[in-house]
CSV table of C-alpha atoms in Angstrom, one decimal:
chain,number,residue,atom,x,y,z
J,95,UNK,CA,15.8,-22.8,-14.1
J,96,UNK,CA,14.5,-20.1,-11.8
J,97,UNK,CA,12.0,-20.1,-9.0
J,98,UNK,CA,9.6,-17.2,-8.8
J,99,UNK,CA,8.2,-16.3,-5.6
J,100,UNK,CA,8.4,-15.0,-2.1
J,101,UNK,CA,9.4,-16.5,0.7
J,102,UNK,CA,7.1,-15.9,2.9
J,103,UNK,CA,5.4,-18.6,1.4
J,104,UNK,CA,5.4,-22.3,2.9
J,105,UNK,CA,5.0,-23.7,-0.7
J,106,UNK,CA,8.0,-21.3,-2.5
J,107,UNK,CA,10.3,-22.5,0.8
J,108,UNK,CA,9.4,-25.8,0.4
J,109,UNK,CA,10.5,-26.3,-3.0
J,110,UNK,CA,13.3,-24.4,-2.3
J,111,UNK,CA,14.8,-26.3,-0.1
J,112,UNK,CA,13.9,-29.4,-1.6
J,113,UNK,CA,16.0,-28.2,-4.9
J,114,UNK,CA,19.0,-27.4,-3.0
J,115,UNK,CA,18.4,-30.9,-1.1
J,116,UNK,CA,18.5,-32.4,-4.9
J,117,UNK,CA,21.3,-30.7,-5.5
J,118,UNK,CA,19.1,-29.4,-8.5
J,119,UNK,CA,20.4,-26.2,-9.8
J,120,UNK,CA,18.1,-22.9,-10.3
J,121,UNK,CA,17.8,-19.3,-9.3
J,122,UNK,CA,15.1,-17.6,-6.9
J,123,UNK,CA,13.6,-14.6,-8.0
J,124,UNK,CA,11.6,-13.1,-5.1
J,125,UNK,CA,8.3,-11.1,-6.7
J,126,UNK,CA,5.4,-11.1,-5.2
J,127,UNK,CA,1.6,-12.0,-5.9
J,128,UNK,CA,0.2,-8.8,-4.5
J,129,UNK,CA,2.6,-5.9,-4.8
J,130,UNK,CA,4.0,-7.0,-7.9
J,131,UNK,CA,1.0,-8.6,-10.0
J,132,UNK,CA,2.0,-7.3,-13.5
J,133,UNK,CA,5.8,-8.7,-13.2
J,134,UNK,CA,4.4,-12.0,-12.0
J,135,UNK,CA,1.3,-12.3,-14.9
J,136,UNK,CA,4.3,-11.5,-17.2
J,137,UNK,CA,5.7,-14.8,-15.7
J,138,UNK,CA,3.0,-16.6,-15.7
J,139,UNK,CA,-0.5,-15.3,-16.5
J,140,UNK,CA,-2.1,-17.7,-13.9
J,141,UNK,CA,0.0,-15.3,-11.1
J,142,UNK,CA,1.0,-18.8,-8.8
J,143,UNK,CA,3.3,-18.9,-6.8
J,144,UNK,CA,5.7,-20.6,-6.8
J,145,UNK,CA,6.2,-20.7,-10.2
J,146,UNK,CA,9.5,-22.8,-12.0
J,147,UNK,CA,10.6,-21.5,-15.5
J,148,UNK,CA,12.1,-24.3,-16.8
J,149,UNK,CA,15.5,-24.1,-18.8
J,150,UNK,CA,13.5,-24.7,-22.4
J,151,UNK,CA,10.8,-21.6,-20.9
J,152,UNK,CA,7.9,-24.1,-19.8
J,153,UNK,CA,6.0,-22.3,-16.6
J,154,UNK,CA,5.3,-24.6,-14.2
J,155,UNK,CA,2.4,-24.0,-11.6
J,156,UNK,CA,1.8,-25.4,-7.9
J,157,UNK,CA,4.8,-26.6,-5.3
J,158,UNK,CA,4.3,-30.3,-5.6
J,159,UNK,CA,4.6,-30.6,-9.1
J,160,UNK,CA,7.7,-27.9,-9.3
J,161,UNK,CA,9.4,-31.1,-6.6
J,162,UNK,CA,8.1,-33.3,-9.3
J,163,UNK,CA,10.6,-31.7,-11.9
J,164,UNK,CA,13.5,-31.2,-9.4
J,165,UNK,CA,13.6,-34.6,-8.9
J,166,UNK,CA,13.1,-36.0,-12.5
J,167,UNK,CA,16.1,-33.9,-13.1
J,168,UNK,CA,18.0,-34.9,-10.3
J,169,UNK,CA,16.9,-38.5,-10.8
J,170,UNK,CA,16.4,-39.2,-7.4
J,171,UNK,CA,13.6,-38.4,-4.6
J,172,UNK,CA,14.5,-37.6,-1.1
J,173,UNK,CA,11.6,-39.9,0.0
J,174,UNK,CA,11.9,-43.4,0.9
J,175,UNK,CA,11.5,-45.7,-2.1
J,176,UNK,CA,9.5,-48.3,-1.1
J,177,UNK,CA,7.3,-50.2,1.4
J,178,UNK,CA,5.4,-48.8,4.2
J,179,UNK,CA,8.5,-45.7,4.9
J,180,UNK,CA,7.3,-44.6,2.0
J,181,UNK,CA,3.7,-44.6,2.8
J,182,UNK,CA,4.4,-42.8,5.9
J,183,UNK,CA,6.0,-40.3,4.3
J,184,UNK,CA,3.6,-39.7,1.9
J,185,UNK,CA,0.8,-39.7,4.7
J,186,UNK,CA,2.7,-37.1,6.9
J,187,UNK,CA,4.0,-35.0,3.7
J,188,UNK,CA,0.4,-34.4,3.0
J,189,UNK,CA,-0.5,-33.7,6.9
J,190,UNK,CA,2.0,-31.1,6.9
J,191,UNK,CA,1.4,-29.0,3.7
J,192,UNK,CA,-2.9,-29.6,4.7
J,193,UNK,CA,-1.1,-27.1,8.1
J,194,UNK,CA,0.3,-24.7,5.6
J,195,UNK,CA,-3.1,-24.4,3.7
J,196,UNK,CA,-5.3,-24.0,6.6
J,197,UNK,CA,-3.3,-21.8,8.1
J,198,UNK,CA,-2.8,-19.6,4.3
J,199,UNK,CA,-7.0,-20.0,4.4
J,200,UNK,CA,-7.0,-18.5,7.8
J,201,UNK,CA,-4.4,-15.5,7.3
J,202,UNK,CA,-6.7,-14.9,4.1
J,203,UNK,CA,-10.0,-14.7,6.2
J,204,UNK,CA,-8.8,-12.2,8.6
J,205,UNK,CA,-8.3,-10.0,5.6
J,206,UNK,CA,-11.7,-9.4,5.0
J,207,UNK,CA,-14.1,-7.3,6.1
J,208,UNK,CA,-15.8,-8.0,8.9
J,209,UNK,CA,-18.7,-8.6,7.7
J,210,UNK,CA,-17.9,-10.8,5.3
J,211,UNK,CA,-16.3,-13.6,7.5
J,212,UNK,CA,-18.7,-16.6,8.0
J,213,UNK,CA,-17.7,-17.9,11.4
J,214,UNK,CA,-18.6,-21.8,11.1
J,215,UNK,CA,-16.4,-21.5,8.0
J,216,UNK,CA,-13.4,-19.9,10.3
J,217,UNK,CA,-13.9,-22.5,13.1
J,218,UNK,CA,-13.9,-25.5,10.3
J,219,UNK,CA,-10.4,-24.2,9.1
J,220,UNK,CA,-9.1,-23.4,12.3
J,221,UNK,CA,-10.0,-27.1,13.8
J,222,UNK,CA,-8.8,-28.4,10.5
J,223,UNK,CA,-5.3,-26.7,10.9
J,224,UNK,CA,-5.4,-27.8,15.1
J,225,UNK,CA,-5.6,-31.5,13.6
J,226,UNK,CA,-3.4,-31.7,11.5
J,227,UNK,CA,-0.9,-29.9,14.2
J,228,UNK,CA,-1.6,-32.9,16.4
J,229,UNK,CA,-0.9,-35.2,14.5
J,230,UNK,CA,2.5,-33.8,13.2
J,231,UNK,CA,3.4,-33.3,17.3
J,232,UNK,CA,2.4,-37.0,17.8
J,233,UNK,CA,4.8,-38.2,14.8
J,234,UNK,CA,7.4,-35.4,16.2
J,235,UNK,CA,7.1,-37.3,19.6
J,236,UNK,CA,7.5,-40.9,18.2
J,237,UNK,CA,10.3,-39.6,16.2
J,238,UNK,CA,8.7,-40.3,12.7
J,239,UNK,CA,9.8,-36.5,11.9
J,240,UNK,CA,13.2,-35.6,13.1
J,241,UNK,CA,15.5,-32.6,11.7
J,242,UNK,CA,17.6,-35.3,10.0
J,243,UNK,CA,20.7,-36.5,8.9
J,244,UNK,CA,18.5,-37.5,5.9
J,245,UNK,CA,15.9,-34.9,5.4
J,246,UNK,CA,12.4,-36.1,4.1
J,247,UNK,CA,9.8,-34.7,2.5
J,248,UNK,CA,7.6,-34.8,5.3
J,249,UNK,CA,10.6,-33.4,8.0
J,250,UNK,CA,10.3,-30.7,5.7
J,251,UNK,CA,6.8,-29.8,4.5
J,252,UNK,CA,6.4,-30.1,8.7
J,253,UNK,CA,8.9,-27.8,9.7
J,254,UNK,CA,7.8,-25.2,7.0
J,255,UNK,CA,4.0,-25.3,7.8
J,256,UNK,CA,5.0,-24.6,11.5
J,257,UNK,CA,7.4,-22.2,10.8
J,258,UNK,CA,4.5,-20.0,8.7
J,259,UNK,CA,2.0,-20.7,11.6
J,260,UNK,CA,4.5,-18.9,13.7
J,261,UNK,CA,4.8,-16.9,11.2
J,262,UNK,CA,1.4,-15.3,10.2
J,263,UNK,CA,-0.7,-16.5,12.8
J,264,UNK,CA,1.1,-17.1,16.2
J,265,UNK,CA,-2.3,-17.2,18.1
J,266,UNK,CA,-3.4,-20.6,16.4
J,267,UNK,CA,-0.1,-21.9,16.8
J,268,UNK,CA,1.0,-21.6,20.5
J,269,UNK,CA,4.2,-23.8,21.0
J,270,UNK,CA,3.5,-24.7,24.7
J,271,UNK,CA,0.3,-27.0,23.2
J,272,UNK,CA,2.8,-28.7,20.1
J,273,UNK,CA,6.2,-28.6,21.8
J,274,UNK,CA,7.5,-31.6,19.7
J,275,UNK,CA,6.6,-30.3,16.5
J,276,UNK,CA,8.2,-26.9,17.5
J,277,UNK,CA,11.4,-28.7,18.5
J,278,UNK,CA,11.5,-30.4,15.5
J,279,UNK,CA,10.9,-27.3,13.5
J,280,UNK,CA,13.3,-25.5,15.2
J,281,UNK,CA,16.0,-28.3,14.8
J,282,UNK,CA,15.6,-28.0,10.7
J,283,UNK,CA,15.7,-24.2,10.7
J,284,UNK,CA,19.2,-24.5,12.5
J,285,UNK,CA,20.1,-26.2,9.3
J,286,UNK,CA,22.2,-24.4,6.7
J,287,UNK,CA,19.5,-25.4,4.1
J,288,UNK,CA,16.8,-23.8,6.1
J,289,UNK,CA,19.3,-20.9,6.8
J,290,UNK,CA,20.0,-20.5,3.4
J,291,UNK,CA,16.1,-20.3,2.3
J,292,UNK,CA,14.5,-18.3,5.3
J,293,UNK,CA,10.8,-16.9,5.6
J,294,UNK,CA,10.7,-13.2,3.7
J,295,UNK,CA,9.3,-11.3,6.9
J,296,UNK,CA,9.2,-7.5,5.1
């Protein structure tokens, strides 16, 4: 199988990692959305990334549903099977990649043109992004996201969508005002399977 994508993305790193947490085997092909759009529309003609090539040539679109296949082939999930751990999981997994989109939407708004931003749409995302931060520091703090021994889905969908916050927009993200979260994140990028998958920053 191989994984097409940079990096620099929170939804290519995600599944990344989650694959080598599965034990799943693919290669990573690092091509990018903007300064490579032919090679990637060769790839897949929607240009999404990440994008999985499976073994039998099937492209498959969005992050969640590329952790879907990595873990029908590795017949196991990393998240809890049952009951309300499970539930939990599913709630903060969701909290954490809603951080990574706001804070994509964000990075993308301060590319236009001034006059083309619409400021009650920049405060929306921005408070939307600040919630969902507080409520991964709050789970950080009551230790419902933790840097393992047993990864979950949501330790790492949180750590990644901090870790691009810091990333592209430091400003929104100051670590004095989420110090929990930022330990946490920090914690999981000391692991070798965050080491081995770390944000493209070229």
């Amino acid at each position: 199988m191989l994984l097409v994508g940079m990096l620099d993305s929170p939804y290519v790193r995600r599944a990344a990692i989650t694959g080598t947490l599965l034990e799943v085997p693919f290669e990573h092909r690092s091509v990018s959305v903007f300064r490579h759009m032919a090679e990637f529309q060769a790839i897949n003609p929607l240009i999404k990334a990440p994008t999985l090539v499976t073994d039998d040539g099937i492209a498959i679109s969005e992050s969640l549903l590329i952790i879907q296949h990595f873990e029908d082939v590795a017949g196991r999930s990393l998240r809890p099977l049952e009951g309300a751990a499970r539930r939990r999981d599913l709630a903060l997994t969701g909290i954490g990649i809603v951080a990574a989109d706001k804070a994509v939407s964000i990075e993308y708004e301060r590319k236009r043109p001034e006059a083309q931003r619409y400021a009650p749409w920049q405060e929306r995302i921005a408070a939307q992004l600040h919630t969902a931060l507080d409520l991964l520091d709050a789970a950080a703090k009551n230790g419902e996201l933790t840097a393992g021994p047993e990864l979950l889905p949501s330790d790492i969908a949180a750590a990644i969508a901090w870790g691009f916050c810091r990333f592209v927009i430091p400003e929104f993200a100051p670590e004095e005002r989420w110090s929990a979260l930022a330990e946490q994140a920090q914690a999981c990028e000391a692991l070798e399977v965050f080491k081995a998958w770390p944000i493209d920053r070229e």
